[in-house]
Amino acid sequence: MRSWTDTLRFAFQPVVNLATGGVAGLEILARPETGDILAEARRDPELDGQLVVLALRAAVRRETLLPLHVNVFAGTLADLGGLTPLHHAVREAGRLPWEVTIDVVPPYTHVPHQALLEALAELRGHGFRISADGVGDGDVPLRLLVDMSPDLVKLDASLLVRPSAVRAMRTLCDELGALLCVEGVETELQYGAALSAGAQLAQGTLFAPPSRLPAAEVYVPPLSPADAPPPRSGPSVREFVRPAALLPATASAGQVRALLTGSPDVSGVLLVDRNGMPFRSVHRSRFLLSMSGRYGHALYAERPAAKLGDPPRTVGVDATAWEVLDVVAVGDRDRTSDDVAVVDRHGRCVGVVRLADLVRALSETRVEEAAGLNPLTRLPGSDAITGEADRRIAAGRTFALSWLDVDHFKQVNDGAGFAAGDELIRAVGRLLQHAATGTTRVGHIGGDDFLVLADPEELAPLAAAVLDAPWAAGGLPVTLSLATVECVPGSVADHREAAACLAPLKKAAKALSGASWVVGRAGLPGHEIRRAAGTEAASTGYAVAEPGRG
């Protein structure tokens, strides 16, 4: 009599790193030839636990070195706890727990949350990584998602038509220290939307369909400037992590050679101790050169590979790309092509980064930033500021958007000359940059107009520094006007609505004499006068300005 396992097959679908275009891992999917084993597993935790073990063993038979993703129903984890059979299967396969990600699958309805969190804590304690699967199309409560503190959040591609929701999830992932993956990507349009919204990983038939053999290559559409995500200063190393080729610290040179010759894409091997901490780094070219020399194989094959390795270069998973370059720049120049090991807070290796990926990404970031800078002040243009405003709106953060300009600037240019006017604009830009603190962003959108995005409590010192300065152009005294709209969560849908609220405030500030500052709140009428010549700032309520100048 045939067992249900006789008709069960497994398929592999790659998880693609959108920054490098490489495969970051393989999700193992059950594909029964008859029946609906997954529906049964949803009702039967013991059966689901067996599927997880069989999935892992199927991957081992394919001899893949890539990190693995296995699916487990949330109810199974709550019922069975830490999946002890999976621990044994990982150990028997010679894999390490942190090479396996547990994709926690909905439904969550009627699942005891405390029991689920305790099971996840046990798995995490053993080193397994945790992914929250089916977010956006499932029933995971937001509070539970935060309490799970996953290493990865898998978002359904249906949410890509709501980019603000995807950006908000990216912000939440940043707060949790998680990566954001979009699954179910089928078109290049969806790929572009995932990139623009800030996703770092993706899955779907666009890249490679599920197959019986692990995909050696995936299709990644060429990146267009319109698809590029907003530039981030100091991109996180998380965005560039590649799977690491790991062997125990006791591995022989012959074992390393077998791995390298059987895996031409592997640039090096990390030898790790029993806790997964990098012990030695074996560079592909240098190692094979030693082994291929005269008597090399006879001398080294049975000796510990560690003797042909170097001390590993490591960075924390929260490091920036610039910090990785600092690590590479120190020490032997012959090792600049070595992979850099990325370690978690326990010192365990979670992958490697390659210098080429970082240099390419950082150079692209610099080109994008340079293209958006105003040539006069070298400050970012409006796109950088409005993009950051949209991210704060999506994250539900209160912020203040301000417009600063020079009063009667045309008369300044006409009276003092355009060179004096340009120097005045540069001086205002320098002072704005110097006065900006914390999360404040300053932009120059052209002419004498500047944008300032800040937390409301950060704005008063900047306003005082800029408005109190004795400005002049060609010996002629000059004053500035500042208009601010404070936006609380829910008051504006995007930066366009914030800008529309700001326009009448700018007009009100220009109507006051001398250096002026007015503040309004999105969605509320009127405004508060905080600075004007001969006018006491309103401490409570709002005052509507009377016209005083054009």
XYZ file of C-alpha atoms in Angstrom:
550
model
C 0.000 0.000 0.000
C 1.391 3.346 -1.030
C 2.043 5.953 1.644
C 1.154 9.610 1.204
C 4.883 10.322 1.135
C 5.193 8.279 -2.074
C 3.150 10.837 -4.014
C 4.722 13.891 -2.437
C 7.283 15.949 -4.313
C 8.956 19.235 -3.501
C 9.682 22.277 -5.642
C 12.165 25.078 -5.029
C 11.520 28.772 -5.608
C 14.361 31.273 -5.245
C 14.235 34.303 -2.990
C 15.959 37.059 -4.980
C 18.048 39.876 -3.520
C 16.916 42.977 -5.446
C 20.148 44.867 -4.701
C 22.534 42.211 -6.040
C 20.274 40.282 -8.414
C 21.469 37.053 -6.795
C 19.618 34.210 -5.114
C 19.448 34.802 -1.359
C 17.729 31.525 -0.488
C 15.342 28.791 -1.619
C 11.795 28.291 -0.412
C 10.803 24.606 -0.396
C 7.222 24.032 -1.511
C 5.255 20.800 -1.091
C 3.756 19.546 -4.382
C 1.588 16.426 -3.849
C 0.687 14.478 -6.976
C -2.743 13.620 -5.516
C -4.896 14.983 -2.723
C -4.504 18.184 -0.742
C -1.850 17.383 1.823
C -1.511 21.056 2.811
C -5.164 21.313 3.812
C -4.677 18.218 5.954
C -1.470 19.619 7.446
C -3.291 22.806 8.394
C -5.616 20.703 10.560
C -2.969 18.216 11.758
C 0.114 19.732 13.443
C 1.941 16.369 13.534
C 1.541 16.002 9.773
C 2.735 19.581 9.218
C 5.805 18.861 11.368
C 6.585 15.819 9.203
C 6.302 17.926 6.042
C 8.909 20.364 7.380
C 11.410 17.546 7.962
C 10.725 15.991 4.539
C 11.172 19.392 2.877
C 14.571 19.836 4.490
C 15.685 16.357 3.469
C 14.544 17.013 -0.115
C 16.767 20.094 -0.224
C 19.733 18.139 1.162
C 19.351 15.522 -1.586
C 19.717 18.325 -4.131
C 23.008 19.292 -2.456
C 22.204 22.974 -2.459
C 24.372 25.248 -0.335
C 21.828 28.060 -0.324
C 19.914 29.100 2.806
C 16.531 27.380 3.000
C 12.999 28.544 3.775
C 10.519 25.988 5.118
C 6.818 26.668 5.651
C 5.113 25.935 8.967
C 1.550 26.822 9.928
C 1.293 29.173 12.899
C -1.039 26.693 14.601
C 1.560 23.929 14.295
C 4.147 25.992 16.133
C 1.682 26.886 18.877
C 0.794 23.182 19.317
C 4.201 21.527 18.892
C 6.510 24.188 20.271
C 10.081 24.256 19.027
C 9.844 21.526 16.302
C 12.420 19.181 17.839
C 12.362 16.798 14.808
C 13.505 19.691 12.625
C 16.513 20.284 14.896
C 17.556 16.655 14.435
C 17.034 16.800 10.668
C 19.181 19.935 10.361
C 21.948 18.316 12.405
C 21.813 15.094 10.355
C 22.016 17.101 7.141
C 25.176 18.859 8.291
C 23.460 22.232 8.014
C 23.387 25.022 10.598
C 20.154 26.325 12.142
C 20.786 29.904 10.998
C 20.847 28.639 7.402
C 17.159 27.749 7.797
C 14.334 30.299 7.907
C 10.989 29.245 9.346
C 8.241 30.853 7.226
C 5.307 31.156 9.644
C 2.190 30.740 7.523
C -1.382 31.937 8.261
C -4.045 31.456 9.492
C -3.525 32.984 12.921
C -7.206 32.957 13.902
C -7.741 30.867 17.025
C -3.965 30.359 17.404
C -2.847 30.946 21.031
C -0.521 33.898 20.567
C 1.508 33.331 23.721
C 2.183 29.703 22.789
C 3.224 30.798 19.293
C 5.608 33.458 20.646
C 7.160 30.958 23.062
C 7.745 28.490 20.208
C 9.359 31.208 18.092
C 11.580 32.244 21.000
C 12.767 28.639 21.359
C 13.490 28.330 17.636
C 15.304 31.661 17.629
C 17.322 30.534 20.634
C 18.577 27.570 18.625
C 19.592 29.940 15.819
C 16.721 29.513 13.328
C 15.596 32.626 11.506
C 11.928 33.624 11.538
C 9.834 34.946 8.653
C 6.255 36.234 8.844
C 4.620 34.916 5.667
C 1.432 35.996 3.922
C 1.374 39.506 5.409
C -1.122 41.767 3.674
C -3.262 38.897 2.414
C -3.485 36.922 5.651
C -4.910 37.508 9.090
C -1.810 38.270 11.164
C -2.646 41.016 13.718
C -0.254 43.945 13.583
C 0.495 43.696 17.305
C 1.380 40.008 16.933
C 3.591 40.814 13.950
C 5.545 43.279 16.082
C 5.752 40.819 18.990
C 7.070 38.121 16.633
C 9.979 40.441 15.750
C 10.680 38.499 12.536
C 13.945 38.569 10.605
C 11.940 38.760 7.381
C 8.433 39.891 6.430
C 6.901 38.437 3.271
C 4.333 40.784 1.780
C 1.760 39.706 -0.773
C 2.234 41.293 -4.223
C -1.419 42.429 -4.251
C -0.370 45.303 -1.972
C 1.909 46.757 -4.653
C -1.078 48.710 -6.006
C -1.009 50.509 -2.641
C 2.625 51.709 -2.519
C 2.068 53.762 0.649
C 1.186 50.528 2.490
C 4.363 48.850 1.222
C 6.468 51.859 2.237
C 4.841 51.794 5.676
C 5.706 48.104 6.021
C 9.308 48.865 4.988
C 9.459 51.484 7.741
C 8.106 48.964 10.254
C 10.661 46.398 9.069
C 13.451 48.924 9.577
C 12.247 49.479 13.130
C 12.119 45.712 13.762
C 15.485 45.042 12.110
C 13.775 42.888 9.461
C 14.055 42.636 5.696
C 11.033 43.154 3.447
C 10.246 40.586 0.754
C 7.441 40.792 -1.811
C 6.190 37.403 -2.972
C 4.104 36.586 -6.007
C 5.888 39.014 -8.370
C 4.825 38.091 -11.900
C 5.418 41.195 -14.037
C 8.164 43.762 -14.546
C 5.683 46.434 -13.465
C 5.316 44.695 -10.103
C 9.097 44.366 -9.878
C 9.507 48.112 -10.418
C 6.815 48.868 -7.842
C 8.496 46.591 -5.291
C 11.824 48.339 -5.823
C 10.343 51.829 -5.626
C 8.492 50.981 -2.423
C 11.700 49.822 -0.725
C 11.482 46.015 -0.844
C 14.860 44.317 -0.534
C 13.889 40.774 -1.545
C 11.290 39.263 -3.872
C 9.900 35.978 -5.116
C 7.721 35.096 -8.068
C 7.469 33.543 -11.492
C 9.060 36.645 -13.060
C 12.414 35.625 -11.580
C 11.988 31.837 -11.717
C 8.998 29.529 -11.322
C 9.015 26.764 -8.708
C 10.994 23.815 -10.081
C 12.111 20.359 -9.030
C 15.733 21.453 -9.277
C 17.083 24.503 -7.404
C 17.429 27.379 -9.883
C 21.032 28.139 -10.778
C 20.108 31.452 -12.403
C 17.202 33.853 -12.147
C 15.909 36.573 -14.446
C 16.090 40.067 -12.991
C 14.830 42.909 -15.230
C 17.332 45.673 -15.985
C 16.973 48.543 -13.537
C 15.667 51.795 -14.985
C 16.151 55.153 -13.245
C 12.393 55.407 -12.686
C 12.385 52.088 -10.832
C 15.266 52.928 -8.540
C 14.390 53.250 -4.867
C 14.934 56.636 -3.222
C 18.588 57.210 -2.403
C 19.543 56.429 1.196
C 22.664 57.789 2.795
C 24.790 54.884 3.945
C 22.730 51.921 2.633
C 22.468 49.039 5.079
C 24.660 45.983 4.603
C 21.463 43.918 4.919
C 20.587 44.917 1.374
C 23.697 43.236 -0.055
C 23.997 40.012 1.943
C 24.695 36.929 -0.163
C 24.512 33.338 1.081
C 27.782 32.158 2.607
C 29.512 28.873 1.832
C 30.122 27.489 5.322
C 32.146 24.534 6.548
C 33.123 23.507 10.079
C 36.374 24.902 11.443
C 37.773 21.343 11.386
C 37.204 20.875 7.621
C 40.132 19.575 5.631
C 41.630 21.300 2.623
C 40.265 18.446 0.508
C 36.713 19.210 1.654
C 37.115 22.880 0.808
C 38.550 22.015 -2.597
C 35.610 19.715 -3.335
C 33.147 22.472 -2.438
C 34.906 25.098 -4.555
C 35.366 22.922 -7.621
C 31.728 21.813 -7.439
C 30.411 25.359 -6.992
C 32.088 27.722 -9.484
C 30.051 30.726 -8.285
C 31.384 30.479 -4.730
C 34.114 33.075 -4.237
C 35.273 31.789 -0.885
C 34.503 29.567 2.072
C 34.033 30.572 5.672
C 35.106 28.108 8.327
C 32.877 28.499 11.379
C 33.097 27.120 14.899
C 30.366 25.041 16.487
C 28.459 28.221 17.360
C 28.498 29.476 13.778
C 31.069 32.191 14.411
C 33.558 32.815 11.571
C 36.948 31.277 12.367
C 38.862 31.453 9.082
C 38.185 32.885 5.630
C 39.381 30.828 2.657
C 39.690 32.845 -0.565
C 38.953 30.844 -3.699
C 41.833 31.955 -5.924
C 44.548 31.902 -3.276
C 43.425 28.534 -1.959
C 43.227 26.830 -5.352
C 46.586 28.320 -6.321
C 48.155 26.730 -3.240
C 46.477 23.399 -3.958
C 47.429 23.350 -7.638
C 51.124 24.019 -7.048
C 53.741 21.298 -7.159
C 52.958 18.731 -4.459
C 50.143 21.050 -3.305
C 47.461 18.386 -3.148
C 49.756 15.876 -1.471
C 50.879 18.456 1.071
C 47.544 19.991 1.978
C 44.621 17.693 1.052
C 44.348 16.011 4.438
C 45.519 18.960 6.496
C 43.107 21.420 8.148
C 41.890 24.013 5.646
C 42.302 26.636 8.361
C 46.052 26.599 7.686
C 45.345 28.002 4.216
C 42.835 30.574 5.467
C 43.031 34.098 6.851
C 41.405 35.754 9.852
C 37.886 36.655 8.708
C 36.791 40.203 8.139
C 33.428 40.694 9.814
C 30.768 43.374 10.160
C 27.532 43.428 12.103
C 24.270 42.953 10.290
C 23.312 46.563 11.155
C 26.449 48.062 9.574
C 26.278 50.446 6.638
C 28.002 49.927 3.317
C 30.486 52.662 4.226
C 31.464 50.797 7.383
C 32.160 47.695 5.301
C 34.486 49.734 3.098
C 36.307 50.894 6.223
C 36.846 47.259 7.207
C 38.124 46.366 3.737
C 40.466 49.370 3.667
C 42.324 48.221 6.782
C 45.084 45.628 6.449
C 46.523 43.647 3.560
C 45.691 45.111 0.158
C 45.862 41.636 -1.363
C 42.632 40.830 0.478
C 40.445 43.587 -0.966
C 38.550 40.994 -3.034
C 37.797 38.793 -0.011
C 34.189 38.363 1.035
C 33.265 40.124 4.282
C 31.349 37.983 6.754
C 28.119 39.466 8.120
C 27.326 38.381 11.661
C 24.252 38.736 13.853
C 24.226 40.040 17.421
C 25.427 36.631 18.631
C 28.432 36.713 16.287
C 26.976 33.992 14.043
C 27.516 34.249 10.308
C 24.340 35.092 8.383
C 25.991 35.639 4.996
C 28.701 37.550 3.169
C 28.970 40.773 1.207
C 31.157 41.340 -1.817
C 33.092 44.513 -2.373
C 31.921 44.771 -5.994
C 28.258 44.907 -4.934
C 28.962 47.684 -2.433
C 31.073 49.800 -4.762
C 28.459 49.571 -7.516
C 25.597 50.489 -5.172
C 27.459 53.357 -3.528
C 28.568 54.807 -6.852
C 24.973 54.632 -8.145
C 23.801 56.349 -4.968
C 26.352 59.125 -5.420
C 25.343 59.617 -9.071
C 21.659 59.804 -8.123
C 22.391 62.217 -5.297
C 24.588 64.405 -7.494
C 21.912 64.539 -10.194
C 19.412 65.831 -7.626
C 21.636 68.505 -6.074
C 21.110 72.178 -6.770
C 24.295 73.385 -8.532
C 24.368 76.658 -6.594
C 24.068 75.378 -3.012
C 24.784 71.635 -3.496
C 21.640 70.938 -1.486
C 19.108 68.273 -2.503
C 16.193 69.340 -4.654
C 12.505 69.002 -3.928
C 12.312 65.293 -4.872
C 14.509 64.264 -1.933
C 12.482 66.306 0.556
C 9.042 65.348 -0.746
C 10.069 61.694 -0.940
C 11.130 61.781 2.700
C 7.855 63.529 3.584
C 5.916 60.686 1.951
C 7.911 58.136 3.938
C 7.097 59.946 7.192
C 3.422 60.102 6.223
C 3.432 56.365 5.490
C 5.107 55.711 8.833
C 2.485 57.734 10.702
C 4.993 60.309 11.966
C 4.221 63.916 12.858
C 6.411 66.355 10.916
C 6.742 70.021 9.983
C 7.250 71.097 6.368
C 8.580 74.644 5.917
C 9.159 76.996 3.014
C 11.862 79.662 3.408
C 12.630 82.418 0.936
C 14.224 85.869 0.618
C 11.889 88.858 0.704
C 11.794 90.883 -2.532
C 14.582 88.790 -4.049
C 14.113 90.274 -7.545
C 14.844 93.721 -6.123
C 17.959 92.299 -4.435
C 19.209 90.953 -7.768
C 18.312 94.161 -9.592
C 19.934 96.407 -6.969
C 23.003 94.409 -5.898
C 23.574 92.279 -8.999
C 23.062 88.568 -9.621
C 26.517 87.652 -8.207
C 25.605 89.178 -4.828
C 22.235 87.430 -5.045
C 23.917 84.086 -5.700
C 26.278 84.583 -2.773
C 23.319 85.393 -0.512
C 21.566 82.157 -1.588
C 24.738 80.146 -0.921
C 25.095 81.738 2.527
C 21.482 80.942 3.432
C 22.010 77.354 2.304
C 25.176 77.009 4.394
C 23.477 78.338 7.514
C 20.472 76.049 6.996
C 22.780 73.043 6.726
C 24.679 74.087 9.839
C 21.494 74.679 11.848
C 19.837 71.390 10.820
C 19.931 68.816 13.614
C 18.560 65.328 14.229
C 16.295 64.167 11.414
C 15.948 67.601 9.797
C 16.337 67.623 6.001
C 17.078 70.792 4.017
C 16.522 71.255 0.283
C 16.958 74.030 -2.270
C 14.208 73.930 -4.876
C 15.509 76.795 -7.016
C 15.931 80.566 -6.964
C 15.604 81.834 -3.406
C 13.251 79.053 -2.275
C 14.257 76.429 0.313
C 12.351 73.514 1.872
C 12.914 72.254 5.413
C 11.495 68.971 6.715
C 11.828 68.466 10.459
C 10.253 67.116 13.608
C 8.243 70.065 15.042
C 10.427 70.308 18.165
C 13.579 70.628 16.026
C 12.336 73.619 14.050
C 12.425 76.512 16.563
C 16.246 76.605 16.968
C 16.696 76.448 13.190
C 14.173 79.250 12.649
C 15.887 81.445 15.254
C 19.333 80.861 13.721
C 18.188 81.739 10.205
C 15.797 84.597 10.919
C 18.015 86.323 13.510
C 21.074 86.409 11.231
C 21.928 89.887 9.827
C 21.451 89.176 6.115
C 22.668 91.574 3.426
C 23.436 91.564 -0.292
C 25.734 94.164 -1.791
C 25.442 96.213 1.404
C 21.627 96.174 1.271
C 19.818 94.660 4.309
C 17.678 91.630 3.534
C 14.996 89.755 5.495
C 13.662 86.198 5.157
C 10.185 84.711 5.459
C 9.434 81.264 6.855
C 6.127 79.407 6.588
C 5.491 76.074 8.325
C 2.691 73.526 8.197
C 2.591 70.922 10.951
C 1.180 67.585 9.804
C -0.064 65.030 12.291
C -0.877 61.434 11.269
C -3.984 61.334 9.095
C -4.029 65.066 8.292
C -2.481 64.695 4.814
C -2.359 61.762 2.403
C 0.912 62.686 0.673
C 3.413 65.496 0.127
C 1.142 67.164 -2.443
C -1.534 67.780 0.160
C 1.111 69.059 2.581
C 2.405 71.466 -0.087
C -1.143 72.670 -0.790
C -1.574 73.453 2.930
C 1.764 75.286 2.924
C 0.988 77.628 -0.002
C -1.424 80.008 1.825
C 0.915 80.073 4.836
C 3.740 81.256 2.618
C 1.486 84.033 1.340
C 0.619 84.991 4.931
C 4.294 85.129 5.932
C 5.128 87.341 2.946
C 2.363 89.720 4.016
C 4.181 90.534 7.284
C 6.901 93.138 7.751
C 10.506 92.159 8.461
C 11.752 88.686 9.188
C 8.614 86.588 9.647
C 7.463 83.120 10.597
C 3.932 81.759 10.526
C 2.817 78.261 11.495
C -0.361 76.467 10.522
C -1.691 72.971 11.001
C -2.862 70.785 8.168
C -6.641 70.536 8.113
C -7.214 73.515 10.435
C -8.020 77.114 9.362
C -5.897 80.128 10.238
C -2.306 80.311 11.385
C -0.105 81.378 14.289
C 2.293 84.312 13.912
C 5.541 83.382 15.626
C 7.758 86.118 14.203
C 7.086 89.500 12.591
C 8.495 93.026 12.935
C 6.753 94.832 15.813
C 4.385 91.916 16.450
C 4.199 89.734 19.535
C 4.107 86.049 18.642
C 0.725 84.521 19.409
C 1.143 82.089 22.291
C -2.256 80.457 21.934
C -4.822 80.141 19.187
C -4.378 81.460 15.690
C -4.179 84.975 14.265
C -4.949 85.879 10.677
C -2.328 88.287 9.325
C -3.290 91.632 7.876
C -1.565 92.523 4.581
C 1.545 94.565 5.253
C 3.740 94.108 2.231
C 3.658 92.533 -1.206
